[in-house]
mmCIF file of C-alpha atoms and ligand atoms in Angstrom:
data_model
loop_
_atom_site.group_PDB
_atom_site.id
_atom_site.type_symbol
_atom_site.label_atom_id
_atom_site.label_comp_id
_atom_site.label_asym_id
_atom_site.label_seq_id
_atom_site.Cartn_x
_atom_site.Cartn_y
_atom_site.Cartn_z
ATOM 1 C CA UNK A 2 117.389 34.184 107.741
ATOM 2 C CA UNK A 3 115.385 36.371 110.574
ATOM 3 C CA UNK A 4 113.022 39.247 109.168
ATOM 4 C CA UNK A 5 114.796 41.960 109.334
ATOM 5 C CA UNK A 6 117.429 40.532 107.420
ATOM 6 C CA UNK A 7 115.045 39.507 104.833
ATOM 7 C CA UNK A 8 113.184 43.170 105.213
ATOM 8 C CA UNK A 9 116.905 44.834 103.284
ATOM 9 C CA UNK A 10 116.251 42.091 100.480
ATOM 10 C CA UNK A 11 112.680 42.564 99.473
ATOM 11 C CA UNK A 12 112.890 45.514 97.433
ATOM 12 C CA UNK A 13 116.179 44.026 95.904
ATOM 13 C CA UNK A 14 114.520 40.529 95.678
ATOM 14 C CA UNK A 15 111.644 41.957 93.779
ATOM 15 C CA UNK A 16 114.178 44.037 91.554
ATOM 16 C CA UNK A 17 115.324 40.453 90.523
ATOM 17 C CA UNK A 18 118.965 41.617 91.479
ATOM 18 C CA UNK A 19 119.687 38.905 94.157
ATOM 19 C CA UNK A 20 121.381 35.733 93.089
ATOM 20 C CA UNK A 21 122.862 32.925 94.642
ATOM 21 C CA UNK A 22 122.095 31.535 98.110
ATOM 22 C CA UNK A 23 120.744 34.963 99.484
ATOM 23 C CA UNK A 24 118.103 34.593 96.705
ATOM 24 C CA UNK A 25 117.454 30.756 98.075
ATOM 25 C CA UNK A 26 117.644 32.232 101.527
ATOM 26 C CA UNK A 27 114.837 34.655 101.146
ATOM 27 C CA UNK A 28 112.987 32.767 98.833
ATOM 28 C CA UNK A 29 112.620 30.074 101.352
ATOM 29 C CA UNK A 30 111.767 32.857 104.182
ATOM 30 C CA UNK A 31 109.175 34.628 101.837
ATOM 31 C CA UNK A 32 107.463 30.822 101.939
ATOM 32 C CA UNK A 33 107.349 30.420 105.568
ATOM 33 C CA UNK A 34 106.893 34.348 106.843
ATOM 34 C CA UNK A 35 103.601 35.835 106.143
ATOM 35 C CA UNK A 36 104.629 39.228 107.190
ATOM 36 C CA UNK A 37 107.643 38.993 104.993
ATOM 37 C CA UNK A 38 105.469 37.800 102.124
ATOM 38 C CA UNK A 39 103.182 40.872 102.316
ATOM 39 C CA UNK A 40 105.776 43.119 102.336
ATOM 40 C CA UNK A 41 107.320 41.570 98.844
ATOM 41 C CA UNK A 42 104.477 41.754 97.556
ATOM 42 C CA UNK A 43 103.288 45.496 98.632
ATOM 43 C CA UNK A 44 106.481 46.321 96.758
ATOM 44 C CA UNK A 45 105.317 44.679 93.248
ATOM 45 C CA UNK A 46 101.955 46.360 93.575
ATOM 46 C CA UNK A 47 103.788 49.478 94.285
ATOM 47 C CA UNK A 48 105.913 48.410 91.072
ATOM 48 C CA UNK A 49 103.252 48.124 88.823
ATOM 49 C CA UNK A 50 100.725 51.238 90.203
ATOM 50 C CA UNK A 51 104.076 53.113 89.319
ATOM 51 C CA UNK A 52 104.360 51.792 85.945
ATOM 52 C CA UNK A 53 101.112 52.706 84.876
ATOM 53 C CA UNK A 54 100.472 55.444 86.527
ATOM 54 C CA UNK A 55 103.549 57.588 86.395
ATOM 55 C CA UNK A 56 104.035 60.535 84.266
ATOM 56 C CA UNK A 57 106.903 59.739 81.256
ATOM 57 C CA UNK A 58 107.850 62.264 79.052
ATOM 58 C CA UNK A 59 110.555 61.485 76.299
ATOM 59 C CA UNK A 60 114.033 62.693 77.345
ATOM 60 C CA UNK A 61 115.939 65.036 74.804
ATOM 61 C CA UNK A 62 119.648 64.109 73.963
ATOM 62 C CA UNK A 63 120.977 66.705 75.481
ATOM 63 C CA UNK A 64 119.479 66.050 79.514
ATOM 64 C CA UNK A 65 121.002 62.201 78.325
ATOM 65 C CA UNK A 66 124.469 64.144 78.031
ATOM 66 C CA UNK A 67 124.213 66.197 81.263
ATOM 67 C CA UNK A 68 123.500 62.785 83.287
ATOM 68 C CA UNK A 69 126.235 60.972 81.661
ATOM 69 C CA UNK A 70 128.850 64.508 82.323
ATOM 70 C CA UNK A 71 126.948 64.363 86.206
ATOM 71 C CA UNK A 72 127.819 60.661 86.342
ATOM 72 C CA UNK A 73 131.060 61.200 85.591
ATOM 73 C CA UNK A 74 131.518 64.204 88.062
ATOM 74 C CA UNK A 75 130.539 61.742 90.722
ATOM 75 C CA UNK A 76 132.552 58.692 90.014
ATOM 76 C CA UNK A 77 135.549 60.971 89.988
ATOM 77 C CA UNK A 78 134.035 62.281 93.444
ATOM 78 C CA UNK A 79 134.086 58.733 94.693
ATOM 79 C CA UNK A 80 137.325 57.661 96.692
ATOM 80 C CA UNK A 81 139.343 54.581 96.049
ATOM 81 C CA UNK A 82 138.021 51.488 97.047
ATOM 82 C CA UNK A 83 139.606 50.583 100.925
ATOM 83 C CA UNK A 84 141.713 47.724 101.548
ATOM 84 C CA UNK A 85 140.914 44.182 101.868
ATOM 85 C CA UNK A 86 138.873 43.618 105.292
ATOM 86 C CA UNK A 87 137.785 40.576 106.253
ATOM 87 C CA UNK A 88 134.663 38.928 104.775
ATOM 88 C CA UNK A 89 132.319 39.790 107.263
ATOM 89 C CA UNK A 90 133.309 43.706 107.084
ATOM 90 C CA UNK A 91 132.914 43.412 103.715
ATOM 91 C CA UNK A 92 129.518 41.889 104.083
ATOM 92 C CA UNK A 93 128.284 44.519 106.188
ATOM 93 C CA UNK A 94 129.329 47.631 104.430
ATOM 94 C CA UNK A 95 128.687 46.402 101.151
ATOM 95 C CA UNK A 96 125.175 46.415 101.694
ATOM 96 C CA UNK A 97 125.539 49.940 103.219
ATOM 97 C CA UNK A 98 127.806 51.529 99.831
ATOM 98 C CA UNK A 99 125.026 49.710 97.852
ATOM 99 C CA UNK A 100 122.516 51.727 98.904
ATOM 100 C CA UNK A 101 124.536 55.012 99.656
ATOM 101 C CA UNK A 102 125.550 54.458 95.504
ATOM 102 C CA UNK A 103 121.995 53.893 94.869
ATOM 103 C CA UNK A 104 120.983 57.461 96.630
ATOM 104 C CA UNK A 105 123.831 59.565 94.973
ATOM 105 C CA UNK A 106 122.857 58.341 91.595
ATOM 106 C CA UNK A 107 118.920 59.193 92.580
ATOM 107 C CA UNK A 108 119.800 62.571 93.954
ATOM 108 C CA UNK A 109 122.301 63.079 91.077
ATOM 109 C CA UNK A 110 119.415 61.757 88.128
ATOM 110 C CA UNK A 111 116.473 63.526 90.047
ATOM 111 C CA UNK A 112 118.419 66.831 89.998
ATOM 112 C CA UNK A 113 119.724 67.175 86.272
ATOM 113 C CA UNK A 114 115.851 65.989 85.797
ATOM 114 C CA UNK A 115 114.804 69.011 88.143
ATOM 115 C CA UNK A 116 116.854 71.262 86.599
ATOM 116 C CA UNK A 117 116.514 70.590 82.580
ATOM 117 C CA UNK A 118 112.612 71.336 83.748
ATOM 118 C CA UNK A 119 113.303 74.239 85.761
ATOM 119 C CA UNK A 120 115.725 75.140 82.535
ATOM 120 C CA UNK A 121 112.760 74.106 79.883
ATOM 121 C CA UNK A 122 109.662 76.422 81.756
ATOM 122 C CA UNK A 123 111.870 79.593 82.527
ATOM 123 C CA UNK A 124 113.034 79.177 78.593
ATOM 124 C CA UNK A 125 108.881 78.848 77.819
ATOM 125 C CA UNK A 126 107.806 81.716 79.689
ATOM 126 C CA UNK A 127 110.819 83.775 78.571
ATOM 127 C CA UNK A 128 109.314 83.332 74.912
ATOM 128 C CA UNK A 129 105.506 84.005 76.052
ATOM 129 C CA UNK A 130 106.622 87.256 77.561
ATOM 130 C CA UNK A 131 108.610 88.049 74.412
ATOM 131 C CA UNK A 132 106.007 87.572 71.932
ATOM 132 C CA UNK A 133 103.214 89.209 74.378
ATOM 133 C CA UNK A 134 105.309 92.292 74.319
ATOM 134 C CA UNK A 135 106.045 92.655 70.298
ATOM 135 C CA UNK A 136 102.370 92.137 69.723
ATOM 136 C CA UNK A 137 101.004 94.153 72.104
ATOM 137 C CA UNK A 138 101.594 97.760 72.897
ATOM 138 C CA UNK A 139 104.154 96.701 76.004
ATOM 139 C CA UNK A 140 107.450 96.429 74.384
ATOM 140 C CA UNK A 141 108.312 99.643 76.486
ATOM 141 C CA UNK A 142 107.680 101.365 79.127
ATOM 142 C CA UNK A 143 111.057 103.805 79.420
ATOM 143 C CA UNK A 144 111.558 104.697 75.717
ATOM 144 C CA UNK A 145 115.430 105.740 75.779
ATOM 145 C CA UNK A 146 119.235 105.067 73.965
ATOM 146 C CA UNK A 147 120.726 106.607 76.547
ATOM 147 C CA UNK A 148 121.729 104.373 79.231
ATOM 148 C CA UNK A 149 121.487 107.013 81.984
ATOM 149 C CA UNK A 150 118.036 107.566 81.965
ATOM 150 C CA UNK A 151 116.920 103.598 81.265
ATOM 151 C CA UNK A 152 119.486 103.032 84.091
ATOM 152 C CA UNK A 153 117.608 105.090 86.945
ATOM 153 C CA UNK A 154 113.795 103.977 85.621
ATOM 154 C CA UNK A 155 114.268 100.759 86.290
ATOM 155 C CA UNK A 156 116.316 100.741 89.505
ATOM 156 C CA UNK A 157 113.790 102.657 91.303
ATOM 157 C CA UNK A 158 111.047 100.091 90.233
ATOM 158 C CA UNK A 159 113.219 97.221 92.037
ATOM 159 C CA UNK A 160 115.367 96.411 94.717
ATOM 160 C CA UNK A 161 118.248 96.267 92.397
ATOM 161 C CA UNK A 162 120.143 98.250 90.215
ATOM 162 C CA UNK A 163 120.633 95.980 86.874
ATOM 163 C CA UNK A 164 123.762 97.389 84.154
ATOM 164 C CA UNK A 165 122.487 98.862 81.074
ATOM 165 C CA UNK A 166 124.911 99.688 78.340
ATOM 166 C CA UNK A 167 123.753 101.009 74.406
ATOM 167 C CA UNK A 168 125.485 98.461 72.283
ATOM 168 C CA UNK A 169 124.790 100.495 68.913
ATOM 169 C CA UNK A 170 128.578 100.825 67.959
ATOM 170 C CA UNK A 171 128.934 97.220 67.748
ATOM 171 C CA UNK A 172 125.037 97.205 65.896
ATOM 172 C CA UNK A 173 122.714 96.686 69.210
ATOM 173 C CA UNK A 174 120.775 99.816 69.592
ATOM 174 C CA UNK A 175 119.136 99.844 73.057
ATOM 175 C CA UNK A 176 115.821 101.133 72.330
ATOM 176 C CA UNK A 177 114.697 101.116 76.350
ATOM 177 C CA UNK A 178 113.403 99.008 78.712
ATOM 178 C CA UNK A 179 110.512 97.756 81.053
ATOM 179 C CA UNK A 180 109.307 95.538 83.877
ATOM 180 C CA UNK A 181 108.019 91.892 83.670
ATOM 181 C CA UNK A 182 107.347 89.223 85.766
ATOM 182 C CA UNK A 183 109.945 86.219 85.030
ATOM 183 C CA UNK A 184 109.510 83.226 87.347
ATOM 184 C CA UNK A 185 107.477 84.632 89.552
ATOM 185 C CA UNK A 186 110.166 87.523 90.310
ATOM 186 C CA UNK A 187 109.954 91.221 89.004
ATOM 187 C CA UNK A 188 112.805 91.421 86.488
ATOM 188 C CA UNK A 189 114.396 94.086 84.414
ATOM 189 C CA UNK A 190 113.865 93.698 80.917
ATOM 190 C CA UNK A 191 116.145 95.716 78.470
ATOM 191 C CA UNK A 192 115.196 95.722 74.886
ATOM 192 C CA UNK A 193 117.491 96.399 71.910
ATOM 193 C CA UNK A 194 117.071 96.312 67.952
ATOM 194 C CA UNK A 195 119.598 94.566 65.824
ATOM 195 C CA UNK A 196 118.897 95.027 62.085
ATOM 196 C CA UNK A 197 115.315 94.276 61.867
ATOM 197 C CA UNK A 198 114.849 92.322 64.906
ATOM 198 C CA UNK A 199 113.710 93.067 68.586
ATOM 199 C CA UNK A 200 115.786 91.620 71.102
ATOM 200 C CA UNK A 201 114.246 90.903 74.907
ATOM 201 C CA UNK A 202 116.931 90.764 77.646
ATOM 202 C CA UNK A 203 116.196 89.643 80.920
ATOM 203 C CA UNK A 204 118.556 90.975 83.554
ATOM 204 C CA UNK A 205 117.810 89.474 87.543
ATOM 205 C CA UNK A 206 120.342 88.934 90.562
ATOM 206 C CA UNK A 207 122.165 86.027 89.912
ATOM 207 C CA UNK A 208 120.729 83.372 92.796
ATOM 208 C CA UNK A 209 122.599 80.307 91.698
ATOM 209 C CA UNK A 210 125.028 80.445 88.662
ATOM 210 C CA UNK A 211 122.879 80.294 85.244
ATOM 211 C CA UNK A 212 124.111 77.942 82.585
ATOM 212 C CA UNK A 213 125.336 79.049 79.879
ATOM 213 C CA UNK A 214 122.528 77.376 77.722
ATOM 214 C CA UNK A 215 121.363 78.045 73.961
ATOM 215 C CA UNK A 216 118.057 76.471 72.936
ATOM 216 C CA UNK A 217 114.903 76.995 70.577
ATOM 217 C CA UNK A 218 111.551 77.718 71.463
ATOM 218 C CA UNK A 219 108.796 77.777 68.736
ATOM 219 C CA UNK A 220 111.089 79.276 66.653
ATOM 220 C CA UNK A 221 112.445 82.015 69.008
ATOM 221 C CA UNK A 222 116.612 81.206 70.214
ATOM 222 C CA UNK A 223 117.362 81.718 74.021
ATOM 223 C CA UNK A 224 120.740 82.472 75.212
ATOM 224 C CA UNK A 225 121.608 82.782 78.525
ATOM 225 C CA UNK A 226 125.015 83.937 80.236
ATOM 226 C CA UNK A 227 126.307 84.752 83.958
ATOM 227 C CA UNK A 228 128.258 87.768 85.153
ATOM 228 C CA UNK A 229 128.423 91.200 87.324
ATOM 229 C CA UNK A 230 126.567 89.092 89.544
ATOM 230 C CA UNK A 231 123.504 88.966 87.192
ATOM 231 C CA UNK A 232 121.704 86.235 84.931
ATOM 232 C CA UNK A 233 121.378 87.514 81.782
ATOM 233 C CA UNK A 234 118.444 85.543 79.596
ATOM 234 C CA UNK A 235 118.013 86.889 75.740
ATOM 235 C CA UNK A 236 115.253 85.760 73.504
ATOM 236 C CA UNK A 237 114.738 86.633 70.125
ATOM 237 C CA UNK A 238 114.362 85.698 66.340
ATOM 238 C CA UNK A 239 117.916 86.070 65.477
ATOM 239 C CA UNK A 240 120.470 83.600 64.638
ATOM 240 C CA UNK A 241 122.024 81.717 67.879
ATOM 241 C CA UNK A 242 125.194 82.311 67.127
ATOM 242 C CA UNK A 243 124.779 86.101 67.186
ATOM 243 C CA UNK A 244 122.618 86.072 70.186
ATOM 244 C CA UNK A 245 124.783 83.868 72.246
ATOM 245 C CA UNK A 246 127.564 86.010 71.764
ATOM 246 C CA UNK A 247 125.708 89.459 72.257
ATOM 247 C CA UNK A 248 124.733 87.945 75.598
ATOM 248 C CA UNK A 249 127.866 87.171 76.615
ATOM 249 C CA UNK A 250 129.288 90.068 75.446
ATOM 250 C CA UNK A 251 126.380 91.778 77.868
ATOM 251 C CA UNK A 252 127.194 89.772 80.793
ATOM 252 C CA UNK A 253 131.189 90.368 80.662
ATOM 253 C CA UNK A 254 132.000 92.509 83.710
ATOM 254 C CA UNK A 255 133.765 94.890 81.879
ATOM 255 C CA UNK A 256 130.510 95.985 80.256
ATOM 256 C CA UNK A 257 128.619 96.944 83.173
ATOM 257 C CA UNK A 258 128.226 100.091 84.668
HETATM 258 ZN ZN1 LIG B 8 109.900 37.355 107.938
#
C-alpha cells in the first residue's frame, strides 16, 4: 500500500469501518509510515476536540421525521445500481459513490438541520414581536376595517403591495395594521380580532416556498401558509386548528386583492 492510497483510508480507518485485508493493509502501513501515522492520528484528536467541544442540542421528533421523509426523497432520487463491471471498476468507483453517498446524506442532514433552526428563530421572534405589540401601545399604527385604506398605508411604507381582506363575515374582524421588522426584513403586519383574541399576521414576498408548519411557542400557536406569492406567518393565543385554517384561508389566491 503507497500513501496516498492509505491517505483515502485514514479517516475511514479511524471510523473503525474498514475490515478485512484493507484494514491489515493500512494497519501495517500506519506501522512503517510516519507521515501516514500522523495523519491517523490528527484525525482522532480532531475526533475527540469535536466530541467535547461541539454544541448538541436535543433533536425534537418532528426534525427526526423530516430527515427520515428527506432520506427517502433521496434514495428515490438515486438511480439503479449499473451493471456488473469488472472487479477493478468496481473497486475504483466504489470508493468514489462511497463518498459522493456520504456528501448527499451531509448536505441532505445539514440542511433539514439548517432549516428546522431557521424555522425555530423566525417562529421565536414572530412571538416576541407579538407579545411586544399587545403589551405595549404598538399593536397599530393604521387603525382601520376597511381594507382600502389599510391597503394603501402599508404599501407606501414598502416596496410591496401585501393583500388585505376584512374577514369579519366569517368572524375575523381586521382591526388594522402596522410595520415590524421580521428577520431582519420590514414586513407588513395585519392584525385582526377573533372573539376575544388578537391575531398578528405577518405578510412578506414569498422568497422560497414557506412550509406549511403549525407549532407552539410559550404558549402562543404559529401557523404559517404560502400563496399570491406571499408567506403568510400568524401568531396568536387561539386554538391551532382555527388559526391554521384562517391562515390558509388568508393565503388562498382567491382572497387577495
Ligand atoms: Zn504513508
Amino acid at each position: 500500500m503507497n500513501c496516498h492510497r492509505a491517505g483515502t483510508l485514514v479517516p475511514p480507518y479511524a471510523d473503525g469501518e474498514i475490515g478485512g485485508f484493507r484494514r491489515y493493509s493500512i494497519e501495517r502501513h500506519l506501522r512503517s509510515c510516519a507521515t501516514c501515522a500522523a495523519k491517523y492520528h490528527d484525525v482522532l484528536a480532531l475526533r475527540a476536540r469535536l466530541r467535547a467541544e461541539a454544541t448538541y442540542f436535543k433533536a425534537p421528533p418532528e426534525l427526526l421525521t423530516r430527515v427520515r421523509a428527506l432520506l427517502a426523497d433521496a434514495q428515490a432520487a438515486t438511480p439503479a445500481r449499473p451493471s456488473p463491471q469488472p472487479d477493478r471498476w468496481r473497486w475504483l468507483t466504489g470508493g468514489a459513490l462511497a463518498g459522493c453517498a456520504a456528501t448527499v446524506l451531509a448536505w441532505v442532514v445539514g440542511s433539514a438541520v439548517v432549516d428546522w433552526r431557521a424555522n425555530q428563530d423566525l417562529a421565536a421572534e414572530a412571538v416576541a414581536i407579538h407579545t411586544r405589540a399587545v403589551l405595549s401601545d404598538h399593536l397599530i399604527e393604521v387603525a382601520s376595517s376597511d381594507q382600502h385604506t389599510v391597503k394603501p398605508w402599508l404599501s407606501a411604507r414598502l416596496d410591496y403591495s401585501p393583500p388585505v381582506r376584512d374577514m369579519a363575515n366569517e368572524g375575523f374582524a381586521l382591526s388594522g395594521g402596522r410595520l415590524d421588522t421580521l428577520d431582519k426584513q420590514r414586513v407588513a403586519t395585519l392584525v385582526y380580532r377573533y372573539r376575544q383574541h388578537t391575531i398578528d399576521v405577518f405578510v412578506r414576498p414569498e422568497s422560497t416556498r414557506a412550509p406549511s408548519t403549525l407549532r407552539t411557542v410559550r404558549g402562543f400557536t404559529i401557523a404559517r401558509a404560502s400563496g399570491s406569492g406571499m408567506d403568510w406567518l400568524a401568531v396568536s393565543d387561539v386554538s391551532a386548528d382555527v388559526l391554521s385554517a384562517f391562515v390558509q384561508r388568508l393565503a388562498r389566491a382567491d382572497v387577495s386583492q
